[in-house]
């Protein structure tokens, strides 16, 4: 049997508490509870955007609680650009756009580190424009 057909094992490199601590530190949040609110909001939103193998592979690399938040979401029928994603999260979270942009980057930088460069590249290929910066990467475009 090829590795591609083998079921993915859940092998996160950090616990959910460690993930919250990292997001709290990177996002300069006053409490772990605030960091958890932000993680739940952003991972839920990402779960509504990701589909296919990338979604499954990312979930396998996240701590169990984070993977559950991501995979409990039903992917939307209309993909959102990066900016529309932030606006949607701002509406759902009841926070200003600038705050939500900061929150999104704080969480997705940690997600990017857990995903690794190869999976993150595949995730960014799947998503509409505007997500690379949210994950802490430059968004490269081809010249017309």
Coordinates of C-alpha atoms in Angstrom, one line a residue:
X1 CA 0.0 0.0 0.0
X2 CA 1.4 3.4 -0.9
X3 CA 1.9 6.1 1.7
X4 CA -0.6 8.3 -0.1
X5 CA -3.4 5.8 0.6
X6 CA -2.5 5.2 4.2
X7 CA -4.7 7.0 6.8
X8 CA -3.1 10.1 8.3
X9 CA -2.0 9.8 11.9
X10 CA -2.6 12.6 14.2
X11 CA 1.0 13.7 15.2
X12 CA 0.9 17.4 16.3
X13 CA 4.2 18.9 17.4
X14 CA 2.6 20.9 20.1
X15 CA -0.3 20.7 22.5
X16 CA -3.3 23.0 22.3
X17 CA -2.1 24.8 25.4
X18 CA 1.3 25.4 23.8
X19 CA -0.5 26.6 20.6
X20 CA -2.5 29.1 22.7
X21 CA 0.7 30.2 24.5
X22 CA 2.4 30.8 21.2
X23 CA -0.6 32.8 19.8
X24 CA -0.8 34.7 23.1
X25 CA 2.9 35.6 22.9
X26 CA 2.9 36.5 19.2
X27 CA -0.4 38.4 19.3
X28 CA 0.5 40.1 22.6
X29 CA -2.9 39.1 24.2
X30 CA -3.4 39.8 27.9
X31 CA -4.8 36.4 28.7
X32 CA -4.8 32.8 27.4
X33 CA -8.6 33.1 27.3
X34 CA -8.4 35.9 24.8
X35 CA -5.9 34.0 22.7
X36 CA -8.2 31.0 22.7
X37 CA -11.2 33.1 21.5
X38 CA -9.0 34.3 18.6
X39 CA -7.8 30.8 17.8
X40 CA -11.3 29.4 17.8
X41 CA -12.6 32.3 15.5
X42 CA -9.8 32.0 13.0
X43 CA -9.6 28.2 12.8
X44 CA -13.4 28.1 12.4
X45 CA -13.1 30.5 9.5
X46 CA -10.3 28.6 7.9
X47 CA -12.3 25.4 8.3
X48 CA -15.0 27.1 6.1
X49 CA -12.5 27.8 3.4
X50 CA -10.3 24.6 3.2
X51 CA -11.3 21.4 1.5
X52 CA -9.7 18.2 0.3
X53 CA -6.4 16.6 1.2
X54 CA -5.0 19.9 2.4
X55 CA -7.7 20.2 5.0
X56 CA -7.1 16.6 6.2
X57 CA -3.3 17.0 6.3
X58 CA -3.5 20.3 8.2
X59 CA -5.9 18.8 10.7
X60 CA -3.4 16.0 11.3
X61 CA -0.6 18.5 12.1
X62 CA -2.7 20.6 14.5
X63 CA -3.2 19.8 18.2
X64 CA -6.4 17.7 18.6
X65 CA -8.6 20.5 19.9
X66 CA -7.5 22.8 17.1
X67 CA -8.1 20.1 14.5
X68 CA -11.6 19.6 15.9
X69 CA -12.3 23.3 15.6
X70 CA -11.1 23.3 12.0
X71 CA -12.9 20.2 10.9
X72 CA -16.2 20.8 12.6
X73 CA -16.8 23.5 10.0
X74 CA -18.6 22.8 6.7
X75 CA -16.7 24.3 3.9
X76 CA -18.5 27.2 2.2
X77 CA -19.8 27.1 -1.3
X78 CA -18.2 30.5 -2.1
X79 CA -14.5 30.9 -1.4
X80 CA -13.5 34.2 0.2
X81 CA -10.5 36.3 -0.8
X82 CA -8.1 37.0 2.1
X83 CA -9.6 40.4 2.7
X84 CA -13.2 39.0 2.5
X85 CA -12.1 36.3 5.0
X86 CA -10.9 39.0 7.5
X87 CA -14.1 41.0 7.0
X88 CA -16.2 37.9 7.6
X89 CA -14.3 37.1 10.8
X90 CA -14.7 40.7 12.0
X91 CA -18.4 40.5 11.5
X92 CA -18.6 37.1 13.3
X93 CA -16.4 38.2 16.1
X94 CA -17.8 41.7 16.5
X95 CA -14.3 43.3 16.3
X96 CA -12.8 46.1 14.2
X97 CA -11.2 45.1 10.9
X98 CA -7.7 46.2 12.1
X99 CA -8.0 44.1 15.2
X100 CA -9.3 41.1 13.2
X101 CA -6.5 41.4 10.7
X102 CA -4.0 41.3 13.6
X103 CA -5.8 38.3 15.2
X104 CA -5.9 36.4 11.9
X105 CA -2.1 36.9 11.3
X106 CA -1.3 35.9 14.9
X107 CA -3.2 32.6 14.6
X108 CA -2.2 31.8 11.0
X109 CA 1.5 32.3 11.6
X110 CA 1.3 29.5 14.1
X111 CA -0.8 27.4 11.8
X112 CA 1.9 28.0 9.0
X113 CA 4.6 26.8 11.3
X114 CA 2.7 23.6 12.2
X115 CA 1.8 23.0 8.5
X116 CA 5.3 23.3 7.2
X117 CA 6.4 25.0 4.0
X118 CA 5.2 22.3 1.5
X119 CA 1.7 21.9 2.9
X120 CA 1.4 25.7 3.3
X121 CA 2.3 26.2 -0.3
X122 CA -0.5 23.7 -1.3
X123 CA -3.0 25.4 1.0
X124 CA -2.2 28.8 -0.5
X125 CA -2.6 27.4 -4.0
X126 CA -6.1 26.2 -3.1
X127 CA -7.2 29.5 -1.5
X128 CA -8.1 32.7 -3.4
X129 CA -5.7 35.6 -3.4
X130 CA -4.9 37.5 -0.3
X131 CA -4.1 34.6 2.1
X132 CA -0.3 34.5 1.8
X133 CA 0.2 37.7 3.9
X134 CA -2.2 36.4 6.5
X135 CA 0.0 33.3 6.9
X136 CA 3.1 35.5 7.0
X137 CA 4.3 34.9 3.5
X138 CA 4.8 37.3 0.6
X139 CA 2.2 37.0 -2.0
X140 CA 3.9 36.6 -5.3
X141 CA 2.1 37.2 -8.5
X142 CA 3.1 36.6 -12.1
X143 CA 3.6 39.6 -14.4
X144 CA 0.9 40.0 -17.0

